Short mmCIF file of C-alpha atoms in Angstrom, two decimals:
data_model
loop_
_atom_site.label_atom_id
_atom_site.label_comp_id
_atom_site.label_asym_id
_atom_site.label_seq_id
_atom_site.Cartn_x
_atom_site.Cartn_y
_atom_site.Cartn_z
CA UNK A 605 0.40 26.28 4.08
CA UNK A 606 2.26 23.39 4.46
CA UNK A 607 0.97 20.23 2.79
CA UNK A 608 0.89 16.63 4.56
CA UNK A 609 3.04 15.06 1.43
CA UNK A 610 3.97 16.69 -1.90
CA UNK A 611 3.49 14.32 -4.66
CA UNK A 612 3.34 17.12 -7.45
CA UNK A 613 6.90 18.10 -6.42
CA UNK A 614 8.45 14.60 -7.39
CA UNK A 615 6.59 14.37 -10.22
CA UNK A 616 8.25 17.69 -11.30
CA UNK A 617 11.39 15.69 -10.93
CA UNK A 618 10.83 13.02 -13.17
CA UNK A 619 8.33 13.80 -15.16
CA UNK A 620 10.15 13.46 -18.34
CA UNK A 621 10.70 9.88 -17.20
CA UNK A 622 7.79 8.51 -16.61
CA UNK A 623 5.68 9.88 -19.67
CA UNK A 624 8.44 7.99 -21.72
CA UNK A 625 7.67 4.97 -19.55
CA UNK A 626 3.78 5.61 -19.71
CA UNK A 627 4.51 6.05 -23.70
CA UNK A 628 6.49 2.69 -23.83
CA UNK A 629 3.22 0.98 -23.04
CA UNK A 630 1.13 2.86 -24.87
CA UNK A 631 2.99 2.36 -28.06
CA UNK A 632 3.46 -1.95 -27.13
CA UNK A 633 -0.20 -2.01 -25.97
CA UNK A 634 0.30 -4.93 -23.38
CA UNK A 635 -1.60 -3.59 -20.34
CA UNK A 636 -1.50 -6.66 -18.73
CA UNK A 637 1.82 -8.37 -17.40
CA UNK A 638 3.74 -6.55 -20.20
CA UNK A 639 7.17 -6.65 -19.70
CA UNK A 640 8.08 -3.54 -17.72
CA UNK A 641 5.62 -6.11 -14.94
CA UNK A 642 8.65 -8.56 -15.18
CA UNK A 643 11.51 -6.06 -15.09
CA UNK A 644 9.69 -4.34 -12.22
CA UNK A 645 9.50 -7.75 -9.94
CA UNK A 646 13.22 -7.72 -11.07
CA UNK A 647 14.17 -4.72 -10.04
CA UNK A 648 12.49 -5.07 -6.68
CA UNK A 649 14.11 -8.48 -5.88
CA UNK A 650 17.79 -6.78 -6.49
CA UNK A 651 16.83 -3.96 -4.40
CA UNK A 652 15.47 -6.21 -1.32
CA UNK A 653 18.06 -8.96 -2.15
CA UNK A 654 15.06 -11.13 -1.63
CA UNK A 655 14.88 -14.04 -4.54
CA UNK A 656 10.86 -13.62 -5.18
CA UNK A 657 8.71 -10.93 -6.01
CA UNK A 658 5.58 -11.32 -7.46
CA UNK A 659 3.42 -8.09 -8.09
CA UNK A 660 -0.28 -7.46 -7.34
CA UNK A 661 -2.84 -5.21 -7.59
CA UNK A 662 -2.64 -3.67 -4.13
CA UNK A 663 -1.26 -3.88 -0.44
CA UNK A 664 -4.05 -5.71 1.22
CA UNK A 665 -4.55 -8.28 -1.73
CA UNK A 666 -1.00 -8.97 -0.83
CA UNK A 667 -1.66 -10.04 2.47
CA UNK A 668 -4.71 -12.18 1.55
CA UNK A 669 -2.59 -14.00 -1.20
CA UNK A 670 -0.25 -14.57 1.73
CA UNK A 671 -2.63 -15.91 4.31
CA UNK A 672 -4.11 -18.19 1.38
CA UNK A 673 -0.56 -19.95 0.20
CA UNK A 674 -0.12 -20.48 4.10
CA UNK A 675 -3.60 -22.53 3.77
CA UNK A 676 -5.16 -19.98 6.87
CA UNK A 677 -8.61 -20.60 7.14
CA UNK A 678 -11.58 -21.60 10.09
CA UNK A 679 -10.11 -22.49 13.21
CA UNK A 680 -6.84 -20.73 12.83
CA UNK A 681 -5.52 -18.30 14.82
CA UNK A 682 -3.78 -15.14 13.47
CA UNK A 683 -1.68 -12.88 15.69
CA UNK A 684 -1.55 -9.30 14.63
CA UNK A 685 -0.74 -6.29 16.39
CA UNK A 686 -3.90 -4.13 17.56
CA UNK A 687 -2.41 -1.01 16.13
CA UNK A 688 -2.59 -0.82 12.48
CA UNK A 689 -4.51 -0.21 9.30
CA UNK A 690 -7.49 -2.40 8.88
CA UNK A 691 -5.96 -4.27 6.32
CA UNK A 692 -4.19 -6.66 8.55
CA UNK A 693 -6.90 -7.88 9.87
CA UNK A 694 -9.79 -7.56 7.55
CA UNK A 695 -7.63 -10.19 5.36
CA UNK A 696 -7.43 -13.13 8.31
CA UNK A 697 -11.05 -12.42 9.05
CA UNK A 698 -12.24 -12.51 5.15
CA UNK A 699 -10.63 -15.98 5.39
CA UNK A 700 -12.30 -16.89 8.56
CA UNK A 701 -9.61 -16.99 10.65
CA UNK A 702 -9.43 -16.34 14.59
CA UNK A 703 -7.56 -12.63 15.16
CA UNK A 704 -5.34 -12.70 18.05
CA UNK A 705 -5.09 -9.00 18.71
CA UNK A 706 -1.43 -8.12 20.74
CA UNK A 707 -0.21 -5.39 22.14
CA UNK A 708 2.42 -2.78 20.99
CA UNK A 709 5.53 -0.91 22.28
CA UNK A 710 5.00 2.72 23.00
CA UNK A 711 9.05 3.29 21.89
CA UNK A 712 8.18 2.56 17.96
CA UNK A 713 4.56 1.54 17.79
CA UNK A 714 5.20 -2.14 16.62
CA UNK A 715 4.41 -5.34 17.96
CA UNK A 716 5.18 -6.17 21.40
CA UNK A 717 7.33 -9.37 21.45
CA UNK A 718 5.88 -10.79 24.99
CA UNK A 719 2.46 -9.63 24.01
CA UNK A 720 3.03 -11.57 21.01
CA UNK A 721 4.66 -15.13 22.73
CA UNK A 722 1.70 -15.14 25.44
CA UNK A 723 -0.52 -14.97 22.54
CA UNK A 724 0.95 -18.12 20.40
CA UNK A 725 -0.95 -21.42 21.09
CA UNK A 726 -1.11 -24.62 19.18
CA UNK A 727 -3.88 -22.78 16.54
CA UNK A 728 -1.62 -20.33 15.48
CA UNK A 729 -0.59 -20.24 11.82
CA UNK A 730 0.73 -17.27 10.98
CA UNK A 731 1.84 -13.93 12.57
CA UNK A 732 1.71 -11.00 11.19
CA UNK A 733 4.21 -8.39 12.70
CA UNK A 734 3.39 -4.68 11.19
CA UNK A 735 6.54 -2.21 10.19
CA UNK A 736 4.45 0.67 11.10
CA UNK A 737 4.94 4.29 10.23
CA UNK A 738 7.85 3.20 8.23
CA UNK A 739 10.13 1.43 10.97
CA UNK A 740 10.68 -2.16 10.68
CA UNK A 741 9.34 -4.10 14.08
CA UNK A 742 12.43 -6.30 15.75
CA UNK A 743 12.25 -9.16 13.56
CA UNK A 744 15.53 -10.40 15.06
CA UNK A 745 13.34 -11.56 17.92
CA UNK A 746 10.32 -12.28 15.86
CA UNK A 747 11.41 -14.67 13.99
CA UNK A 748 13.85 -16.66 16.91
CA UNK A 749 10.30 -17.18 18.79
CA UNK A 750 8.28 -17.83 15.53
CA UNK A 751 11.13 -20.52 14.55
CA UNK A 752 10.40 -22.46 18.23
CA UNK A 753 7.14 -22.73 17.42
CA UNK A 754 7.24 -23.51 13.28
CA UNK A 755 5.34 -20.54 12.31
CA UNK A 756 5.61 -18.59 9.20
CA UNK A 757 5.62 -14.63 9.69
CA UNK A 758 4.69 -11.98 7.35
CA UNK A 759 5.80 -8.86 7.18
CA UNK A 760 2.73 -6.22 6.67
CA UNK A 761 5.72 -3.98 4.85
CA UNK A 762 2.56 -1.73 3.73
CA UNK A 763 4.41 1.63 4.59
CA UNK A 764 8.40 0.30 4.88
CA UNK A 765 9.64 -0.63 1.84
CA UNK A 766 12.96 0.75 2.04
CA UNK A 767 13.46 0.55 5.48
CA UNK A 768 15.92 -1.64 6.70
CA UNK A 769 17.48 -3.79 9.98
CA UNK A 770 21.07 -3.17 9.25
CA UNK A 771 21.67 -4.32 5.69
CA UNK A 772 18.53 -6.05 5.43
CA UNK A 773 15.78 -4.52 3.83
CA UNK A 774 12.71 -4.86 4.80
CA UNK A 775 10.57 -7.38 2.23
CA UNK A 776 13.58 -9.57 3.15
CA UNK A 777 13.63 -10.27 6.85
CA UNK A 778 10.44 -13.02 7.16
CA UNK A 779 8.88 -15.51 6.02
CA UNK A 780 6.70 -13.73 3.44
CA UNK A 781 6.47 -9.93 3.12
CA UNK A 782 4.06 -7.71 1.63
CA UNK A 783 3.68 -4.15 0.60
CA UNK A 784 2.07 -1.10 -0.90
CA UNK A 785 2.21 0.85 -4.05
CA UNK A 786 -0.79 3.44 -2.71
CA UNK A 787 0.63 6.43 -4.22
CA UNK A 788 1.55 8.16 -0.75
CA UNK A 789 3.83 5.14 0.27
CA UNK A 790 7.11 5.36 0.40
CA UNK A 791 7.13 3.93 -2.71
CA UNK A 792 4.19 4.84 -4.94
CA UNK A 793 2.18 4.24 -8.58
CA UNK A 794 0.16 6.42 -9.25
CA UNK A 795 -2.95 3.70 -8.69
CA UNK A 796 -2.91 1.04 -6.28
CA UNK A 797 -0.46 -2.10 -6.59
CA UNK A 798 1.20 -4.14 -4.20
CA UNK A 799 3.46 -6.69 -4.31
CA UNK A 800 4.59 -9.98 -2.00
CA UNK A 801 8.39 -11.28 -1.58
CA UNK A 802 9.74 -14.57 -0.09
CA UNK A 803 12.92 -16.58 -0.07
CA UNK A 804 11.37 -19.65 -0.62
CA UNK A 805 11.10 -21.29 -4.43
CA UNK A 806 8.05 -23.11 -3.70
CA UNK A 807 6.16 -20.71 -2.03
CA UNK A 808 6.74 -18.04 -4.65
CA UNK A 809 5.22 -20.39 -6.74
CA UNK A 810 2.02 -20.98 -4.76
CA UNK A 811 1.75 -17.40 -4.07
CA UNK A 812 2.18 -16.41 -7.82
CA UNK A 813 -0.65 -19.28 -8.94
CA UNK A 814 -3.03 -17.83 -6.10
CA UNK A 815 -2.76 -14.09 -7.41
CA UNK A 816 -3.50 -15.46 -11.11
CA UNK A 817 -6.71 -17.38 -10.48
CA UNK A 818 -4.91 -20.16 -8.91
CA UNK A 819 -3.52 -21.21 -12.62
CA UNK A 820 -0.08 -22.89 -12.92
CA UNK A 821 -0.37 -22.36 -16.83
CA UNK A 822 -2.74 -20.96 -19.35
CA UNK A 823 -6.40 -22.16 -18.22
CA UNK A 824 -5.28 -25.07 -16.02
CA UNK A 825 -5.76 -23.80 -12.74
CA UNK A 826 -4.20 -26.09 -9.37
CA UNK A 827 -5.55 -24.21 -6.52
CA UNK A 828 -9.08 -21.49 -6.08
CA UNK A 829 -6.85 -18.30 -6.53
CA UNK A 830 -7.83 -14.62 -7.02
CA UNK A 831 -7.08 -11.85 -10.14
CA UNK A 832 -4.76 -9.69 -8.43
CA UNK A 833 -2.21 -8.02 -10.91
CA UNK A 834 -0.42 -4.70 -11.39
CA UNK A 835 -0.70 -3.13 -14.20
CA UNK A 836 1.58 -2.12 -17.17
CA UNK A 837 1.51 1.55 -16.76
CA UNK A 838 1.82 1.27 -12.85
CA UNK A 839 5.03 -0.76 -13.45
CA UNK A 840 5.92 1.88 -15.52
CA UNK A 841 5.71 4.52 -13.17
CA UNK A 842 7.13 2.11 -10.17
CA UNK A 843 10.88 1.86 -12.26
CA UNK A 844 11.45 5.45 -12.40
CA UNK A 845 10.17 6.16 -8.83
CA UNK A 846 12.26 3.44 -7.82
CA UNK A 847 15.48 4.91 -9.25
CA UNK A 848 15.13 7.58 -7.14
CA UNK A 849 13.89 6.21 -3.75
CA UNK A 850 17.33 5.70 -1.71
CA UNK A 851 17.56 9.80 -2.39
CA UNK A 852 14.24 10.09 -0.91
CA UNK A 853 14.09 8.36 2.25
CA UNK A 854 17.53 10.71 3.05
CA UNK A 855 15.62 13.62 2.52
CA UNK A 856 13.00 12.23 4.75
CA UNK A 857 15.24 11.07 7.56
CA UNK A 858 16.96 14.84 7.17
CA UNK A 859 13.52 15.94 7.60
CA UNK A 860 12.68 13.81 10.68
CA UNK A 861 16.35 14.15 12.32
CA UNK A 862 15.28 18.31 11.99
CA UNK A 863 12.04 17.65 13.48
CA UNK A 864 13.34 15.38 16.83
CA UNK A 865 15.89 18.15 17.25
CA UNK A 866 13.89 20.98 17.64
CA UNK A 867 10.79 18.85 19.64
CA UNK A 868 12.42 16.43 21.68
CA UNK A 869 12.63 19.54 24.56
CA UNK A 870 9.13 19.69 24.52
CA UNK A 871 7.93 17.17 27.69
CA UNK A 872 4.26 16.89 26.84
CA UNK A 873 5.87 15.70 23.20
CA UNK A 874 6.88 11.93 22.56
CA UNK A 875 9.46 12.12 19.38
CA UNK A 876 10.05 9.22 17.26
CA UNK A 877 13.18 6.81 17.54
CA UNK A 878 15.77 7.37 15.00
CA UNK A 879 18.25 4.57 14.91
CA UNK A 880 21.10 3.58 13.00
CA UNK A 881 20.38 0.08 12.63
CA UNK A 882 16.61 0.38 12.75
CA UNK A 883 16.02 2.85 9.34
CA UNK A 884 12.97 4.12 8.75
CA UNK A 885 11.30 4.80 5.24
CA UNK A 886 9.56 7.30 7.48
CA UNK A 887 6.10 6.88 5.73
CA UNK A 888 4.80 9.18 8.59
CA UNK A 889 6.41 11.25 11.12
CA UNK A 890 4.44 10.66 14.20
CA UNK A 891 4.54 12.17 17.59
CA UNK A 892 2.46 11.44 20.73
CA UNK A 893 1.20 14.29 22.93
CA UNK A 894 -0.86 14.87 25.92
CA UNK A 895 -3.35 16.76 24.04
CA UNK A 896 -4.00 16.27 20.44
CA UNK A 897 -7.70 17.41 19.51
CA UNK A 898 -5.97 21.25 20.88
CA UNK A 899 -2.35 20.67 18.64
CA UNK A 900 -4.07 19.40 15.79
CA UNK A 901 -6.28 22.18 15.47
CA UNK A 902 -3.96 25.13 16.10
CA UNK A 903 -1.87 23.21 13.41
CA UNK A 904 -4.58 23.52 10.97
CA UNK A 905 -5.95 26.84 12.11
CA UNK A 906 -2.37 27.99 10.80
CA UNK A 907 -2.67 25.97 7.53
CA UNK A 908 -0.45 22.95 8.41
CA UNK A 909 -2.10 19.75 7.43
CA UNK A 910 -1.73 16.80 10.04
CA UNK A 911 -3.67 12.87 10.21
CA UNK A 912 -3.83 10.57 12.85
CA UNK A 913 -2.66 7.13 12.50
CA UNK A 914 -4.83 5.50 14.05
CA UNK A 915 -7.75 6.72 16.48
CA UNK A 916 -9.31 3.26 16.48
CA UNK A 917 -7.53 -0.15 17.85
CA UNK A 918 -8.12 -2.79 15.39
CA UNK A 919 -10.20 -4.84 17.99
CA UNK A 920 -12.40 -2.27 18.46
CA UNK A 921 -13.74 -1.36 14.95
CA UNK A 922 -16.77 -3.16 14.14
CA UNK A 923 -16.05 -5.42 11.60
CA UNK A 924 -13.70 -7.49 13.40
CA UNK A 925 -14.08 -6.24 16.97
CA UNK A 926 -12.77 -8.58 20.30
CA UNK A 927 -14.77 -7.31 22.91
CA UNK A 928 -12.66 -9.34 25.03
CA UNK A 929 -8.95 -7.50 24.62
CA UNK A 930 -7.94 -4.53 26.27
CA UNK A 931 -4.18 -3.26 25.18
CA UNK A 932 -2.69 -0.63 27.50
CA UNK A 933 0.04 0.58 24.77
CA UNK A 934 -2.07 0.34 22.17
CA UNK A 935 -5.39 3.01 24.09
CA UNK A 936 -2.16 5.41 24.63
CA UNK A 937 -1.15 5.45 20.77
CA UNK A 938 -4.44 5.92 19.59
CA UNK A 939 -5.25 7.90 22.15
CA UNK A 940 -2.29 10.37 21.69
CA UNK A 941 -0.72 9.94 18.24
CA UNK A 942 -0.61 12.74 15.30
CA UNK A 943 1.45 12.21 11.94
CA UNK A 944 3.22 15.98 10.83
CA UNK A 945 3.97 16.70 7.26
CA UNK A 946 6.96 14.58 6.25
CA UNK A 947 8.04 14.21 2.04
CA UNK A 948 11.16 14.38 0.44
CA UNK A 949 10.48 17.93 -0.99
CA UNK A 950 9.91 19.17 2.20
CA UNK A 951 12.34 22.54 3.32
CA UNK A 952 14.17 22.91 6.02
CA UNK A 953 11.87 26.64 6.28
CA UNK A 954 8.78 24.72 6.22
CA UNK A 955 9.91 22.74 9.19
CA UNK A 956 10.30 25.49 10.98
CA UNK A 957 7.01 26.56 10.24
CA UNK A 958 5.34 24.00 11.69
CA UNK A 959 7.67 23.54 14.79
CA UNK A 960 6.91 27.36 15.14
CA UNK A 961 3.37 26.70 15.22
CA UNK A 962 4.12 23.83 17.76
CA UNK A 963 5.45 25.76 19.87
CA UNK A 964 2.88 29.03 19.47
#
């Protein structure tokens, strides 16, 4: 048996830790933006080197506050990649924005930069590049053709934080950038939370009144906001786990590095890039074969657990469906793409084991 990620194992390691920090809160009783909340949003602006952070109660919320302080709403046009999680789109479309569904690179999975400049027209307000799978998309790029057109981009960081071009990290290398706390992230509470960072003062400021019911103090409220907030405990939890993180995305990329080597002479078997500048948080390991439904299954006949990310391009799932797109790179991916096991407390031995039932 080989499990898909191994959250029991790192709680092992520091379990000691976080039932003090869980015990902090309990004894000071403030639940709500108590001050492991503040040291947290510290912590997390020293690690990105990004001047803002401002917490929330979950990935997607983050996105939505970030759409909102941009002032997206009917008759704008969003640009998003058509391979990703729902939440980058559901949150243009809840505002009534226009998705602009683009196409994606088969080498990494992210957004394809001249799908993305054919799509930009005098509507567009935002785009929304995704760091999928853990790899940051080429925001060097991004951001030179987003800058010739004055539009602000946000990182969907949902599954990178940690990842880095270079020595930027991602939350740092865009306009605005959001990201997840689900517990199977990179790096996770052990609830949801999220959390949005930008460089720029008054921004921050919009983007922390929207996520507090629009107040800029104590029942005066500037702007309709929402109650998005992370809570005490989660903080908690997020300061230890975040102590440790830089030790756990090198087991991971020791894990992936094992996995390309013994793969990559496989021809029906499209590896992942690994890159020097480009480093993954690897929040999934994900090959593409010719024939998945028959892998997938022998995998789990032989009790390795496996998850496809994702069978269904965004413009084709019902709720925000675009009848009129079709993205070649983006059928292939979903088409052909299957996530192994991949977590810090992963063996070398259990790699083996699945590579061995890879090969079978």
């Amino acid at each position: 048996m080989v499990s898909f990620i191994d959250l029991a194992a790192q709680q092992v390691r520091i379990k000691t830790q976080i039932d003090t920090g869980i015990a902090n809160v309990l004894e000071h009783g403030k639940y709500i933006n108590g001050p492991e909340v503040a040291q947290l949003e510290s912590e997390l602006c020293q690690y990105t080197s990004a001047k803002h952070c401002i917490s929330c109660g979950n990935g997607t919320d983050a996105l939505q506050i970030a759409l909102m302080a941009l002032g997206v709403g009917s008759g704008d046009e969003v640009i998003t990649p058509g391979f990703s999680y729902i939440a980058t789109a559901e949150t243009a479309a809840l505002l009534q924005a226009t998705l602009k569904f683009v196409d994606i690179d088969l080498h990494d999975y992210n957004i394809n930069i001249d799908s993305m400049r054919n799509a930009i027209s005098a509507k567009t307000k935002a785009i929304i590049p995704v760091s999928l799978y853990g790899r940051c998309a080429n925001f060097d790029e991004i951001n030179a053709i987003a800058n010739e057109y004055g539009i602000p981009v946000i990182e969907d960081a949902a599954q990178s934080f940690g990842a880095s071009i270079g020595t930027r990290k991602s939350c740092n290398i865009s306009t605005i950038a959001c990201t997840s706390f689900f517990p199977t992230k990179p790096l996770g509470c052990y609830g949801d939370g999220g959390a949005i960072f930008t460089n720029d003062s008054a921004l921050a400021d919009t983007l922390r009144q929207i996520a507090r019911h629009g107040q800029s103090q104590r029942y005066h409220h500037v702007r309709v906001g929402v109650n998005s907030r992370l809570d005490t405990i989660q903080a908690a939890v997020l300061l230890e786990k975040l102590k440790i993180l830089d030790s756990e995305i090198q087991a991971r990329q020791t894990i992936a590095t094992l996995y390309n080597e013994r793969l990559q002479k496989l021809d029906w078997i499209t590896t992942p890039p690994i890159s020097n500048k480009f480093c993954s948080a690897w929040a999934q390991y994900t090959l593409r074969v010719t024939d998945r439904t028959k892998l997938q299954e022998r995998l789990n006949n032989k009790g390795i657990t496996t998850a496809i990310h994702y069978p269904l391009p965004l413009y084709r799932q019902p709720a925000v469906a675009d009848n009129s797109v079709t993205l070649a790179n983006t059928e292939v991916a979903a088409n052909g793409v299957l996530s192994l096991p991949i977590h810090a407390y992963m063996s070398e031995s259990q790699v083996d084991q699945v590579v061995d039932a890879i090969f079978d």
